[in-house]
Amino acid sequence: EAQVTQNPRYLITVTGKKLTVTCSQNMNHEYMSWYRQDPGLGLRQIYYSMNVEVTDKGDVPEGYKVSRKEKRNFPLILESPSPNQTSLYFCASRKLQAPRSSYEQYFGPGTRLTVT
Amino acid sequence: AQSVTQPDIHITVSEGASLELRCNYSYGATPYLFWYVQSPGQGLQLLLKYFSGDTLVQGIKGFEAEFKRSQSSFNLRKPSVHWSDAAEYFCAVGGTGRRALTFGSGTRLQVQP
């Protein structure tokens, strides 16, 4: 089954304690990205990757890091989390280039992070 | 730059009534357009998508959307709303090549019995 998985699904942590949210896809997609969802703001892209070892900033990258060492995995790293990073996070993947007829974008189930 | 505006933050309709959720977009080429639904505490579910061709797109759960290039709009409609449709709805544009999928701020739908 084609899917994007995220772990953990729920996380409560304290300010300054480094954490990693994992994301993995089984569809051999080149493009992966992270979004955060906040009330009244919709989803905003944090970082994206167009392939292994190719990453770039999205709209709200401050306070986050990513890496893409393998095609299937795209972890999100918060080196020193702060309360303003309390949010719902989604990982997504798709093919970098696809004909319109076969375009698909997949989202993970989300990770709810609370930073106290 | 691409952007999406959903002018209605919150809409309340009676069960069985018709529904239209508005979406206006800005995009530099022929857009890829999407509507997603998010039930409370849940992830995102794709309702429908538009890439090209017929401007009236049918989706799941009885939803449809109409692409109007002249108005830069992609409004979502349903002829008869069910209580289970209560959720938050997001319109999105883009998501091709290196472009991000840009979301609107969402419209929360409440359904009255």
CSV table of C-alpha atoms in Angstrom, one decimal:
chain,number,residue,atom,x,y,z
A,1,GLU,CA,0.0,0.0,0.0
A,2,ALA,CA,1.3,3.4,-1.0
A,3,GLN,CA,1.8,5.5,2.1
A,4,VAL,CA,3.7,8.2,4.0
A,5,THR,CA,4.4,7.3,7.6
A,6,GLN,CA,5.3,9.7,10.4
A,7,ASN,CA,6.6,9.0,13.9
A,8,PRO,CA,5.7,9.9,16.5
A,9,ARG,CA,2.1,10.8,16.1
A,10,TYR,CA,2.0,12.8,19.3
A,11,LEU,CA,4.9,14.3,21.2
A,12,ILE,CA,5.0,16.5,24.3
A,13,THR,CA,8.4,18.0,25.0
A,14,VAL,CA,10.1,20.8,26.9
A,15,THR,CA,11.8,23.9,25.5
A,16,GLY,CA,15.4,23.2,24.3
A,17,LYS,CA,15.2,19.4,24.2
A,18,LYS,CA,16.3,18.3,20.7
A,19,LEU,CA,13.8,16.1,18.8
A,20,THR,CA,13.4,14.4,15.5
A,21,VAL,CA,10.2,13.6,13.7
A,22,THR,CA,10.6,10.8,11.1
A,23,CYS,CA,9.0,10.6,7.8
A,24,SER,CA,9.2,7.7,5.4
A,25,GLN,CA,7.5,6.9,2.0
A,26,ASN,CA,7.4,3.7,0.0
A,27,MET,CA,6.6,5.1,-3.4
A,28,ASN,CA,10.1,6.0,-4.6
A,29,HIS,CA,9.1,9.7,-4.8
A,30,GLU,CA,11.8,12.3,-5.4
A,31,TYR,CA,10.0,15.2,-3.8
A,32,MET,CA,9.3,15.3,-0.1
A,33,SER,CA,8.3,18.2,2.1
A,34,TRP,CA,7.3,19.2,5.6
A,35,TYR,CA,4.3,21.4,6.5
A,36,ARG,CA,3.1,22.9,9.7
A,37,GLN,CA,-0.5,23.6,10.3
A,38,ASP,CA,-1.7,26.4,12.6
A,39,PRO,CA,-5.2,27.7,13.2
A,40,GLY,CA,-6.2,30.4,10.8
A,41,LEU,CA,-3.0,29.9,8.7
A,42,GLY,CA,-3.6,26.7,6.9
A,43,LEU,CA,-0.6,24.6,6.1
A,44,ARG,CA,2.8,26.3,5.4
A,45,GLN,CA,5.8,24.6,3.9
A,46,ILE,CA,8.8,24.3,6.2
A,47,TYR,CA,11.4,22.6,4.0
A,48,TYR,CA,11.4,20.5,0.9
A,49,SER,CA,13.7,18.1,-0.9
A,50,MET,CA,13.8,17.3,-4.6
A,51,ASN,CA,16.0,14.3,-4.2
A,52,VAL,CA,18.7,12.7,-2.0
A,53,GLU,CA,21.1,15.4,-0.6
A,54,VAL,CA,19.0,18.2,-2.2
A,55,THR,CA,17.0,20.2,0.3
A,56,ASP,CA,15.8,23.8,0.4
A,57,LYS,CA,13.9,26.2,2.6
A,58,GLY,CA,10.2,26.6,2.3
A,59,ASP,CA,8.1,29.5,3.7
A,60,VAL,CA,8.8,29.0,7.5
A,61,PRO,CA,12.2,27.3,7.9
A,62,GLU,CA,13.4,29.1,11.1
A,63,GLY,CA,14.1,26.7,13.9
A,64,TYR,CA,14.0,23.6,11.8
A,65,LYS,CA,16.6,21.3,10.1
A,66,VAL,CA,16.1,18.5,7.6
A,67,SER,CA,18.2,15.9,6.0
A,68,ARG,CA,17.7,13.6,3.0
A,69,LYS,CA,20.3,10.8,3.1
A,70,GLU,CA,18.0,8.2,1.6
A,71,LYS,CA,15.3,8.6,-0.9
A,72,ARG,CA,12.6,7.2,1.3
A,73,ASN,CA,13.3,9.2,4.5
A,74,PHE,CA,13.0,12.9,5.3
A,75,PRO,CA,13.4,13.6,9.0
A,76,LEU,CA,12.5,16.9,10.5
A,77,ILE,CA,14.8,18.0,13.3
A,78,LEU,CA,14.1,20.6,16.0
A,79,GLU,CA,17.5,21.3,17.6
A,80,SER,CA,16.1,23.6,20.3
A,81,PRO,CA,12.3,23.5,20.3
A,82,SER,CA,10.4,26.5,21.5
A,83,PRO,CA,6.7,26.9,22.4
A,84,ASN,CA,6.0,28.7,19.1
A,85,GLN,CA,6.8,25.5,17.4
A,86,THR,CA,3.8,23.8,19.0
A,87,SER,CA,1.8,22.8,15.9
A,88,LEU,CA,0.5,19.9,13.8
A,89,TYR,CA,3.1,18.7,11.3
A,90,PHE,CA,2.6,16.9,8.0
A,91,CYS,CA,5.0,15.2,5.8
A,92,ALA,CA,4.2,14.8,2.1
A,93,SER,CA,5.7,13.2,-1.0
A,94,ARG,CA,5.1,13.1,-4.7
A,95,LYS,CA,7.0,12.6,-7.9
A,96,LEU,CA,9.0,15.6,-8.9
A,97,GLN,CA,7.7,15.5,-12.5
A,98,ALA,CA,4.6,13.6,-13.4
A,99,PRO,CA,2.1,13.9,-16.3
A,100,ARG,CA,-1.1,15.5,-15.2
A,101,SER,CA,-3.0,12.2,-15.6
A,102,SER,CA,-0.9,10.4,-13.1
A,103,TYR,CA,-0.2,13.2,-10.6
A,104,GLU,CA,-0.6,12.2,-6.9
A,105,GLN,CA,0.5,13.8,-3.7
A,106,TYR,CA,0.5,11.9,-0.5
A,107,PHE,CA,0.3,13.2,3.0
A,108,GLY,CA,1.3,11.5,6.2
A,109,PRO,CA,-1.1,11.2,9.1
A,110,GLY,CA,0.4,14.2,11.0
A,111,THR,CA,2.4,14.7,14.2
A,112,ARG,CA,1.0,16.8,16.9
A,113,LEU,CA,3.8,18.5,18.8
A,114,THR,CA,3.5,20.4,22.0
A,115,VAL,CA,6.5,22.3,23.4
A,116,THR,CA,6.1,23.5,27.0
B,1,ALA,CA,4.1,34.0,-6.3
B,2,GLN,CA,1.2,31.6,-5.9
B,3,SER,CA,-1.4,32.2,-3.2
B,4,VAL,CA,-4.9,31.0,-2.2
B,5,THR,CA,-7.6,33.0,-0.5
B,6,GLN,CA,-10.5,31.4,1.3
B,7,PRO,CA,-12.7,34.4,2.3
B,8,ASP,CA,-15.0,32.5,4.6
B,9,ILE,CA,-13.4,31.4,7.9
B,10,HIS,CA,-16.5,29.8,9.2
B,11,ILE,CA,-19.8,28.7,7.5
B,12,THR,CA,-22.9,27.2,9.1
B,13,VAL,CA,-25.5,25.4,7.0
B,14,SER,CA,-28.5,23.3,7.9
B,15,GLU,CA,-28.4,19.6,7.1
B,16,GLY,CA,-29.8,19.0,3.6
B,17,ALA,CA,-29.1,22.5,2.4
B,18,SER,CA,-26.7,23.2,-0.4
B,19,LEU,CA,-23.1,24.3,0.2
B,20,GLU,CA,-20.6,26.5,-1.7
B,21,LEU,CA,-17.2,27.2,-0.3
B,22,ARG,CA,-15.2,29.9,-2.0
B,23,CYS,CA,-11.6,29.7,-3.2
B,24,ASN,CA,-9.6,32.3,-5.2
B,25,TYR,CA,-6.1,31.7,-6.3
B,26,SER,CA,-3.1,33.4,-7.8
B,27,TYR,CA,-0.8,31.4,-10.0
B,28,GLY,CA,1.4,32.2,-13.0
B,29,ALA,CA,0.4,29.3,-15.3
B,30,THR,CA,-2.3,26.8,-15.7
B,31,PRO,CA,-2.9,25.8,-12.1
B,32,TYR,CA,-3.1,22.5,-10.4
B,33,LEU,CA,-6.0,23.0,-7.9
B,34,PHE,CA,-7.1,20.9,-5.0
B,35,TRP,CA,-9.6,20.7,-2.2
B,36,TYR,CA,-8.8,18.8,1.0
B,37,VAL,CA,-11.0,18.1,4.0
B,38,GLN,CA,-9.8,17.6,7.5
B,39,SER,CA,-12.2,16.2,10.1
B,40,PRO,CA,-11.5,17.0,13.8
B,41,GLY,CA,-8.3,15.4,15.0
B,42,GLN,CA,-7.7,13.8,11.6
B,43,GLY,CA,-5.3,14.2,8.7
B,44,LEU,CA,-5.9,15.5,5.2
B,45,GLN,CA,-8.2,13.8,2.8
B,46,LEU,CA,-8.2,14.8,-0.9
B,47,LEU,CA,-11.7,15.6,-2.1
B,48,LEU,CA,-10.9,16.5,-5.7
B,49,LYS,CA,-8.3,18.0,-8.0
B,50,TYR,CA,-8.2,19.9,-11.2
B,51,PHE,CA,-5.4,19.9,-13.7
B,52,SER,CA,-7.0,20.6,-17.1
B,53,GLY,CA,-9.9,19.8,-19.3
B,54,ASP,CA,-13.5,19.9,-18.1
B,55,THR,CA,-13.9,22.8,-15.7
B,56,LEU,CA,-16.4,21.0,-13.5
B,57,VAL,CA,-14.7,18.4,-11.4
B,58,GLN,CA,-16.4,15.6,-9.5
B,59,GLY,CA,-14.9,14.4,-6.3
B,60,ILE,CA,-15.6,12.0,-3.4
B,61,LYS,CA,-18.5,12.2,-1.0
B,62,GLY,CA,-20.7,14.0,-3.5
B,63,PHE,CA,-18.6,17.1,-3.8
B,64,GLU,CA,-17.8,19.0,-7.0
B,65,ALA,CA,-15.8,22.1,-7.9
B,66,GLU,CA,-15.8,24.4,-10.8
B,67,PHE,CA,-12.7,26.0,-12.2
B,68,LYS,CA,-13.3,29.5,-13.6
B,69,ARG,CA,-10.1,31.0,-15.1
B,70,SER,CA,-11.6,34.4,-15.7
B,71,GLN,CA,-12.4,34.8,-12.0
B,72,SER,CA,-9.4,32.8,-10.7
B,73,SER,CA,-11.8,30.8,-8.6
B,74,PHE,CA,-12.2,27.1,-7.8
B,75,ASN,CA,-15.3,26.9,-5.6
B,76,LEU,CA,-16.4,23.7,-3.9
B,77,ARG,CA,-20.1,22.7,-3.9
B,78,LYS,CA,-22.4,20.1,-2.6
B,79,PRO,CA,-26.1,19.9,-3.3
B,80,SER,CA,-27.2,18.5,0.0
B,81,VAL,CA,-25.0,18.6,3.1
B,82,HIS,CA,-24.9,15.8,5.6
B,83,TRP,CA,-24.0,16.1,9.3
B,84,SER,CA,-20.8,14.1,8.7
B,85,ASP,CA,-19.5,16.9,6.3
B,86,ALA,CA,-18.8,19.1,9.3
B,87,ALA,CA,-15.0,19.6,9.1
B,88,GLU,CA,-12.4,22.1,7.9
B,89,TYR,CA,-11.9,22.5,4.2
B,90,PHE,CA,-8.7,23.6,2.5
B,91,CYS,CA,-8.2,24.8,-1.0
B,92,ALA,CA,-4.7,24.5,-2.4
B,93,VAL,CA,-2.8,25.4,-5.6
B,94,GLY,CA,0.5,24.4,-7.1
B,95,GLY,CA,2.5,21.4,-6.1
B,96,THR,CA,4.3,20.7,-9.3
B,97,GLY,CA,8.1,20.6,-10.1
B,98,ARG,CA,9.8,22.4,-7.3
B,99,ARG,CA,6.8,24.4,-6.3
B,100,ALA,CA,5.1,23.9,-2.9
B,101,LEU,CA,1.5,23.1,-2.5
B,102,THR,CA,0.1,26.5,-1.2
B,103,PHE,CA,-2.9,26.2,1.0
B,104,GLY,CA,-5.6,28.7,1.9
B,105,SER,CA,-6.3,29.4,5.6
B,106,GLY,CA,-9.3,27.0,5.6
B,107,THR,CA,-13.0,27.2,6.0
B,108,ARG,CA,-14.6,25.5,9.0
B,109,LEU,CA,-18.0,24.1,8.1
B,110,GLN,CA,-20.6,23.5,10.8
B,111,VAL,CA,-23.8,21.6,10.0
B,112,GLN,CA,-26.9,22.3,12.0
B,113,PRO,CA,-29.5,19.5,12.4
